[in-house]
mmCIF file with all atom_site columns, C-alpha atoms and ligand atoms in Angstrom:
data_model
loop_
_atom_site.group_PDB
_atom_site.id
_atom_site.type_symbol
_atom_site.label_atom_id
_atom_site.label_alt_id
_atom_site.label_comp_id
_atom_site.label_asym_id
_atom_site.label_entity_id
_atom_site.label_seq_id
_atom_site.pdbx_PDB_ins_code
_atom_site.Cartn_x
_atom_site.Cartn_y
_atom_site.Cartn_z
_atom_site.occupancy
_atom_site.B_iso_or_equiv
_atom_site.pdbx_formal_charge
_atom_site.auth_seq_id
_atom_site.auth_comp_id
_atom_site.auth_asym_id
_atom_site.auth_atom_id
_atom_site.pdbx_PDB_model_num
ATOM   1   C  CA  . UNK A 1 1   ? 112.318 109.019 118.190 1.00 81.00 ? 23  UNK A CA  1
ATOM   2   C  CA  . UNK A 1 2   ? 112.930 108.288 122.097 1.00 83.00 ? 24  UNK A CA  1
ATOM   3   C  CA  . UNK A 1 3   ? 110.702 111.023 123.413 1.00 94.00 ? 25  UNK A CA  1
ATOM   4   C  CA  . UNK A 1 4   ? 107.759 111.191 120.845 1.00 98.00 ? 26  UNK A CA  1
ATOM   5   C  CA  . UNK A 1 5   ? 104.319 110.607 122.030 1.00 97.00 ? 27  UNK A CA  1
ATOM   6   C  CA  . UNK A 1 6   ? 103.200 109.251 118.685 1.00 98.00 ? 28  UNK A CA  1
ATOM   7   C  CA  . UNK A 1 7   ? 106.293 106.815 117.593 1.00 98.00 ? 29  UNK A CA  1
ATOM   8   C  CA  . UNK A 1 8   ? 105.432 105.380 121.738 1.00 97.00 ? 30  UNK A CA  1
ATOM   9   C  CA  . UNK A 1 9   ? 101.716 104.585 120.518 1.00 97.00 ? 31  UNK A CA  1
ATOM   10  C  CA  . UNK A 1 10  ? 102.774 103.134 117.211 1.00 96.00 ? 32  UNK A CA  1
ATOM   11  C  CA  . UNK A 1 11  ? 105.226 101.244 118.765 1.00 95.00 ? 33  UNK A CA  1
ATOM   12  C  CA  . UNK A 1 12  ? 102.699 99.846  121.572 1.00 94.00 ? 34  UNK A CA  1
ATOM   13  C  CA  . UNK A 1 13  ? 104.662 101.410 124.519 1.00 96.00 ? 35  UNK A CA  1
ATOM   14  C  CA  . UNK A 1 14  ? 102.094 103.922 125.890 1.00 95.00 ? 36  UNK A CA  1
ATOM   15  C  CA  . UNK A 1 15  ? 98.256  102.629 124.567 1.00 94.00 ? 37  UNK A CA  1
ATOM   16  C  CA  . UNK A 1 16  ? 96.134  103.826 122.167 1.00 92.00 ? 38  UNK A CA  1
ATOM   17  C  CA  . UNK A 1 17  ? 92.977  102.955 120.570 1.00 97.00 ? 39  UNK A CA  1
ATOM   18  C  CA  . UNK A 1 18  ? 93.931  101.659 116.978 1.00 97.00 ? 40  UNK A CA  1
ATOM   19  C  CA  . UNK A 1 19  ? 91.264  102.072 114.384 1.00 98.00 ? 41  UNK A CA  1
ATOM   20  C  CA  . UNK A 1 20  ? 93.271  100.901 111.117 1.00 98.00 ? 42  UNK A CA  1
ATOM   21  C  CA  . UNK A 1 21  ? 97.131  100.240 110.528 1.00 98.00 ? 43  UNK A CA  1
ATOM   22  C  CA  . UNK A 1 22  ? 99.491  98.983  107.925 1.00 98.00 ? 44  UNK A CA  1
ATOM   23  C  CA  . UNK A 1 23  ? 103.175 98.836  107.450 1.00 98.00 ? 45  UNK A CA  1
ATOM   24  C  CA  . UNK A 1 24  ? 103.273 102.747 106.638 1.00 98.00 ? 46  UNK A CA  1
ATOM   25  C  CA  . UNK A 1 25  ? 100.168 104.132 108.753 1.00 98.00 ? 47  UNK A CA  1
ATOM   26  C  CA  . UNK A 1 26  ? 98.486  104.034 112.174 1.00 98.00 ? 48  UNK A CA  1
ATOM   27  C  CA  . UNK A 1 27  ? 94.945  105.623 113.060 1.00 98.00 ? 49  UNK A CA  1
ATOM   28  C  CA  . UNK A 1 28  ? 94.486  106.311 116.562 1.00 98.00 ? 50  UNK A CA  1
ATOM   29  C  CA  . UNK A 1 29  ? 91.291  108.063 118.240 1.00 98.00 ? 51  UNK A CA  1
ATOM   30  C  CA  . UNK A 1 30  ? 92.280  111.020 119.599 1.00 98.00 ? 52  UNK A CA  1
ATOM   31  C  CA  . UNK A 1 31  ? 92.801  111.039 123.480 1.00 98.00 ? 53  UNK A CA  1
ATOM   32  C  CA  . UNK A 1 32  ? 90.434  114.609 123.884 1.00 98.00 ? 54  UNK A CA  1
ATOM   33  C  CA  . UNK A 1 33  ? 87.626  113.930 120.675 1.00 98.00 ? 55  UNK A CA  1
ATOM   34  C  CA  . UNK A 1 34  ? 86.579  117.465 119.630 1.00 98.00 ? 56  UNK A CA  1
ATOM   35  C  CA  . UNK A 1 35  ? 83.834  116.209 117.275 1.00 98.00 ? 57  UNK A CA  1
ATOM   36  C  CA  . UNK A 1 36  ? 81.914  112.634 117.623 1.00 98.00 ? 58  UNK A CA  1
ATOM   37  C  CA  . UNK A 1 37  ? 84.735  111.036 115.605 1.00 98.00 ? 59  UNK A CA  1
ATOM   38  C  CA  . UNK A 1 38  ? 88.252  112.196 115.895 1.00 98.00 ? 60  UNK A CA  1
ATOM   39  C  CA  . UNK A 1 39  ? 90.862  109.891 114.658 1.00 98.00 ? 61  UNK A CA  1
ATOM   40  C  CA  . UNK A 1 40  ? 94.532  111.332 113.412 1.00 98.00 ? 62  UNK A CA  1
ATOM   41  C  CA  . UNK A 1 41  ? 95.951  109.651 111.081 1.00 98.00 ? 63  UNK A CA  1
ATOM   42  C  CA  . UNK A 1 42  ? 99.549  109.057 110.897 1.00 98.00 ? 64  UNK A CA  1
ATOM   43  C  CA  . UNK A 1 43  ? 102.835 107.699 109.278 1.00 98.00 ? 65  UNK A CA  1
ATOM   44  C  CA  . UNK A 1 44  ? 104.712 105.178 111.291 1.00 98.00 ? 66  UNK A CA  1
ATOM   45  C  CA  . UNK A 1 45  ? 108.055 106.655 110.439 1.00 98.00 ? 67  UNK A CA  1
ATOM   46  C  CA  . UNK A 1 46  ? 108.732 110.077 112.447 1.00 98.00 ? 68  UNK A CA  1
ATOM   47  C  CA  . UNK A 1 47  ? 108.594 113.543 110.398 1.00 98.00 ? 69  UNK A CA  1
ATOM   48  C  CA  . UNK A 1 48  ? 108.136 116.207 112.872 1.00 98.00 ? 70  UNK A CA  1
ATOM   49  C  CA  . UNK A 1 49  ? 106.053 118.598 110.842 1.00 98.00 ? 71  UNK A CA  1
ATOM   50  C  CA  . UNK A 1 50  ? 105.096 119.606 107.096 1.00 98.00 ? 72  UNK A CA  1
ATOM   51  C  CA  . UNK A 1 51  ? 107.999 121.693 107.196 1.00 98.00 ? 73  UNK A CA  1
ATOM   52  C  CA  . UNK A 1 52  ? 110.412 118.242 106.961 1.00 98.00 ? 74  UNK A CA  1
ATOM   53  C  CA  . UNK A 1 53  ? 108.645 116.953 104.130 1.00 98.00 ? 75  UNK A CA  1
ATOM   54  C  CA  . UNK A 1 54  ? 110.787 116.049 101.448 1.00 98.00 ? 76  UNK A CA  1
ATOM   55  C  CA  . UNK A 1 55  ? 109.423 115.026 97.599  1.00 98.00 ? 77  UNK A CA  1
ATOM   56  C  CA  . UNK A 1 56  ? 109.994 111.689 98.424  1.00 98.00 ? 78  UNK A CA  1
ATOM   57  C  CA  . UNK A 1 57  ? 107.235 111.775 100.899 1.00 98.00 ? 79  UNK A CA  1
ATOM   58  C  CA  . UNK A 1 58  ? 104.484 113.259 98.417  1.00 98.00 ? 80  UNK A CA  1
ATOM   59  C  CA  . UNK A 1 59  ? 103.358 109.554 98.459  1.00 98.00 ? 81  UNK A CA  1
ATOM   60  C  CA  . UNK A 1 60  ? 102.999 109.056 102.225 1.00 98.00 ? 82  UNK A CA  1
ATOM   61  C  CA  . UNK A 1 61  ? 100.732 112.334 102.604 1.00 98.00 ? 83  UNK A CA  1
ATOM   62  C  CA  . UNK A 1 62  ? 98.900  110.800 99.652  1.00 98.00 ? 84  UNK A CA  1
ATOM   63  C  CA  . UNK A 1 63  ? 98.072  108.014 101.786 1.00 98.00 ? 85  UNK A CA  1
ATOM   64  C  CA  . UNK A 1 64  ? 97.598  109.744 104.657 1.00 98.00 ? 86  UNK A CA  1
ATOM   65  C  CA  . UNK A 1 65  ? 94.943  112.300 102.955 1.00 98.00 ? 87  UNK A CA  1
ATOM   66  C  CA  . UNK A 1 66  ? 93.093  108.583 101.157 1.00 98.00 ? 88  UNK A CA  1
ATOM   67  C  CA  . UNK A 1 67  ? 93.246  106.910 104.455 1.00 98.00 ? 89  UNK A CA  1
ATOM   68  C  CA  . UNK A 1 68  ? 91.425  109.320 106.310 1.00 99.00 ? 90  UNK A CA  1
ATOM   69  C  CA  . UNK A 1 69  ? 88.674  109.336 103.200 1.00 98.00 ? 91  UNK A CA  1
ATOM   70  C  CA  . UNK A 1 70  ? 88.473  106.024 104.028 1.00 98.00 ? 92  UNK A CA  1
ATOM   71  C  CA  . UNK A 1 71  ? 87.974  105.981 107.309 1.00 98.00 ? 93  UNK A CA  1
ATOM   72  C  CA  . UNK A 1 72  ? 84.853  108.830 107.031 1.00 98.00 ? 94  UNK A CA  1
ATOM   73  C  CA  . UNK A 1 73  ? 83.920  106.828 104.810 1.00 98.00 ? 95  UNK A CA  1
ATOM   74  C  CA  . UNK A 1 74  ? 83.425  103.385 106.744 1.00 98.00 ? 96  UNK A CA  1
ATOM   75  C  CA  . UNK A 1 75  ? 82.826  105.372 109.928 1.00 98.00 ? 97  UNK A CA  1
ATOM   76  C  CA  . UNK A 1 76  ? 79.575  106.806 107.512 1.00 98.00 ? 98  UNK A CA  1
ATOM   77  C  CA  . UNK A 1 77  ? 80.563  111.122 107.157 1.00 98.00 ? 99  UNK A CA  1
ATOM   78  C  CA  . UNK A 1 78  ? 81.671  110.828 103.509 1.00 98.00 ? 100 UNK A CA  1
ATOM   79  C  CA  . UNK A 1 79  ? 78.655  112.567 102.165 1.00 98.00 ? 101 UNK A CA  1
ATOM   80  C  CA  . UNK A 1 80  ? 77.813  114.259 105.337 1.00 97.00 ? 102 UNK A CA  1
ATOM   81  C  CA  . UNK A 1 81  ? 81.354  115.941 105.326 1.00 98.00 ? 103 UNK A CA  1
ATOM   82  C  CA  . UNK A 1 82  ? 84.120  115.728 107.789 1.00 98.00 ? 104 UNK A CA  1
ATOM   83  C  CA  . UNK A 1 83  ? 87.376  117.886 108.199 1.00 98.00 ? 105 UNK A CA  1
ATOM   84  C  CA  . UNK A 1 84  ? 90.949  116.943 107.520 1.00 98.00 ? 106 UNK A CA  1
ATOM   85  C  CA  . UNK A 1 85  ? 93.854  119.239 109.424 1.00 98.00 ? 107 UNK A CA  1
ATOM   86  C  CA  . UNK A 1 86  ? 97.385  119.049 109.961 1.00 98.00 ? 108 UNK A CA  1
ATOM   87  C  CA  . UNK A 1 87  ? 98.244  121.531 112.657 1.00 98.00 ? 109 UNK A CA  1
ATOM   88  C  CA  . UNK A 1 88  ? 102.214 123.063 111.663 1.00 98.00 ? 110 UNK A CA  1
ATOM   89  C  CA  . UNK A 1 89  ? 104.053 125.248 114.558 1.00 98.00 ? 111 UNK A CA  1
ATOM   90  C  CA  . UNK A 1 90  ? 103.245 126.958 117.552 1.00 97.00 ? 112 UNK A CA  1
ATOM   91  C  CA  . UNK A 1 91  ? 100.345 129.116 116.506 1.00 97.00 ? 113 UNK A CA  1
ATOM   92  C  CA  . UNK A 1 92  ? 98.485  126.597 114.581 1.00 97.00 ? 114 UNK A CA  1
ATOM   93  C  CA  . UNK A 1 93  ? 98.448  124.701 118.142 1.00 96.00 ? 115 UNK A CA  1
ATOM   94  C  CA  . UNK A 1 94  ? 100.669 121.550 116.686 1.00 98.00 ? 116 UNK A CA  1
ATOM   95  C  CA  . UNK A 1 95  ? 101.959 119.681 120.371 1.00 98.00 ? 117 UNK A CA  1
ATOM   96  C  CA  . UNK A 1 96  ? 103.124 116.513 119.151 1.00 98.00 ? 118 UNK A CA  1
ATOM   97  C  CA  . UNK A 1 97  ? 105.720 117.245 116.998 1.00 98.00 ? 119 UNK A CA  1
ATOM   98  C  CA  . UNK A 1 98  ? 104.824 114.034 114.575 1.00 98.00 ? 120 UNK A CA  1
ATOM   99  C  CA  . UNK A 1 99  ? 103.012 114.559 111.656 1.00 98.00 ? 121 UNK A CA  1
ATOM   100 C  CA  . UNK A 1 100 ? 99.549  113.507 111.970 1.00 98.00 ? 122 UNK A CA  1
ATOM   101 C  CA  . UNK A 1 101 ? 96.184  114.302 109.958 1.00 99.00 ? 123 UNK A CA  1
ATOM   102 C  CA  . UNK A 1 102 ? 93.046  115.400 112.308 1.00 98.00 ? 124 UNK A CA  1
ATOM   103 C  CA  . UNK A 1 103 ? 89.781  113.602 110.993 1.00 99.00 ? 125 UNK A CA  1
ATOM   104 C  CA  . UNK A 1 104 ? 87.012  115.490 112.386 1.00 98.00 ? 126 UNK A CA  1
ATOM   105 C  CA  . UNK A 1 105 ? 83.178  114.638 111.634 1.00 98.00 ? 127 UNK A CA  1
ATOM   106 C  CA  . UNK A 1 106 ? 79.694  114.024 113.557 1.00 98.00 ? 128 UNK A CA  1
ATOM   107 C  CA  . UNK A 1 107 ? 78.761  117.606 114.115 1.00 98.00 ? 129 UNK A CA  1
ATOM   108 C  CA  . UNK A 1 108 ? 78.846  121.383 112.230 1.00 97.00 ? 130 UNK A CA  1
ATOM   109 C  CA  . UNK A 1 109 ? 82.174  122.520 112.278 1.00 97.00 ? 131 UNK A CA  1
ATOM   110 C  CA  . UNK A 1 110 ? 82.531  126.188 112.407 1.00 97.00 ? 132 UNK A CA  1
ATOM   111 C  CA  . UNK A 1 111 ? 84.493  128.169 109.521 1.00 97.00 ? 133 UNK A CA  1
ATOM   112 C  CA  . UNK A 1 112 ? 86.753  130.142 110.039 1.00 96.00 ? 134 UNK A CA  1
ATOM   113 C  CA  . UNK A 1 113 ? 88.552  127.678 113.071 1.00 94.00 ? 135 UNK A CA  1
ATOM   114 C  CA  . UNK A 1 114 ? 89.343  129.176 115.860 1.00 86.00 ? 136 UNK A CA  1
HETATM 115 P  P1  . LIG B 2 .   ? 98.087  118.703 117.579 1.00 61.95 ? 5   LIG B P1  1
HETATM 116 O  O1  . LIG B 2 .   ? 97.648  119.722 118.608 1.00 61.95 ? 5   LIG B O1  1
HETATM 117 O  O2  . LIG B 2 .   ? 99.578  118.446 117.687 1.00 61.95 ? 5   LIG B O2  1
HETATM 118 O  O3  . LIG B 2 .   ? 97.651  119.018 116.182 1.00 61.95 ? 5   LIG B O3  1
HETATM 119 O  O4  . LIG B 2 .   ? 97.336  117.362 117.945 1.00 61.95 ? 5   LIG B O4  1
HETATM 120 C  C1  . LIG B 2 .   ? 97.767  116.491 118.942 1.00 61.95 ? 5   LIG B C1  1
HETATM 121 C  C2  . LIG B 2 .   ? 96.572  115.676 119.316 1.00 61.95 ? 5   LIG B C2  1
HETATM 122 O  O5  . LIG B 2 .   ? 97.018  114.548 120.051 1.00 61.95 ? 5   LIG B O5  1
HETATM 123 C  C3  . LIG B 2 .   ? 95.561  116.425 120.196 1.00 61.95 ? 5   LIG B C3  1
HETATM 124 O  O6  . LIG B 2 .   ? 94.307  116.470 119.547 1.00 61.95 ? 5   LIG B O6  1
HETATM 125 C  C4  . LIG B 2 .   ? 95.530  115.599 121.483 1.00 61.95 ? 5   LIG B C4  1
HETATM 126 O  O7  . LIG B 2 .   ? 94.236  115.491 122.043 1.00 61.95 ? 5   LIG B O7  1
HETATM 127 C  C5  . LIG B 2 .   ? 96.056  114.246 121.022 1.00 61.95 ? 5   LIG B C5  1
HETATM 128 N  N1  . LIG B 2 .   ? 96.716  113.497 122.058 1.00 61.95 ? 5   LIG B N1  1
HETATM 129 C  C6  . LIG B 2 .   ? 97.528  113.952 123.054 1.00 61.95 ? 5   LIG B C6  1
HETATM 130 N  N2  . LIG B 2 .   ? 97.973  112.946 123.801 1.00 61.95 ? 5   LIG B N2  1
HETATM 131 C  C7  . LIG B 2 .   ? 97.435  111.806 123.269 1.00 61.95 ? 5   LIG B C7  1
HETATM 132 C  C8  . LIG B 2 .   ? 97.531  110.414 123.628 1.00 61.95 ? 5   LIG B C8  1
HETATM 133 O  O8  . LIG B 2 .   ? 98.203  110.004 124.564 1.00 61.95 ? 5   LIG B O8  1
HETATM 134 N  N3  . LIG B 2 .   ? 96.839  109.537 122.848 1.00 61.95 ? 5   LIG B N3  1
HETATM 135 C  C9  . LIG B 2 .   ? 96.083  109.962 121.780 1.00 61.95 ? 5   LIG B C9  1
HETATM 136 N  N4  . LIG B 2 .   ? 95.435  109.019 121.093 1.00 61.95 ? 5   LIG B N4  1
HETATM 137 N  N5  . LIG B 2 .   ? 95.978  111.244 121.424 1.00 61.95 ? 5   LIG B N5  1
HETATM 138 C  C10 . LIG B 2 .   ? 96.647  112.153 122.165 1.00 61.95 ? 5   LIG B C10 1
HETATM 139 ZN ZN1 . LIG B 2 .   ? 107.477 110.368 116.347 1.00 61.95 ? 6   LIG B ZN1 1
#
């Protein structure tokens, strides 16, 4: 997609700092880190939001969800506890409109969000 912020990051055209990627997923830290690590994790191909899934991505979001256990993991939350999110439409406060899982950790997060 021309004018998406996230396909211009995995493709290299505007910067970002990488933290894993394979043929199907990138990790990026977030630009504005709301906890001490904040990486989103998401699929190279474009999907604008969980309300395009189809069944035939079930295994993509698997990945996405395992990747970012992985990555709380190595990055040392996994028994400490860390937050996953996907953000979906306006009021949830989704901007890029490019699927992507929030990994948030490193700090008591609050319950309910805000
Ligand atoms: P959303 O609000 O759509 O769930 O999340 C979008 C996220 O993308 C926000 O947390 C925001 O800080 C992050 N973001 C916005 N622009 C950039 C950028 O240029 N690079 C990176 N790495 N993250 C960005
Ligand atoms: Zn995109």
């Amino acid at each position: 997609m021309a004018d998406c912020l996230f396909c211009k990051i995995i493709s290299g055209e505007i910067p970002g700092t990488i933290v894993y990627q394979d043929d199907r997923v990138v990790a990026s830290k977030d630009i504005n880190p709301q906890a001490p690590m904040h990486v989103l994790v998401i699929p190279r191909r474009h999907i604008a939001s969980l309300n395009d899934l189809r069944p035939e991505d079930d295994g993509l979001v698997g990945e996405l969800n395992r990747r970012a256990a992985a990555l709380a993991k190595e990055q040392g939350y996994a028994a400490r506890g860390y937050r996953t999110v996907f953000n979906t439409g306006a009021e949830s406060g989704q901007t890029v409109l490019h699927i992507h899982l929030h990994v948030l950790a490193g700090r008591k997060l609050s319950w309910p969000p805000g």
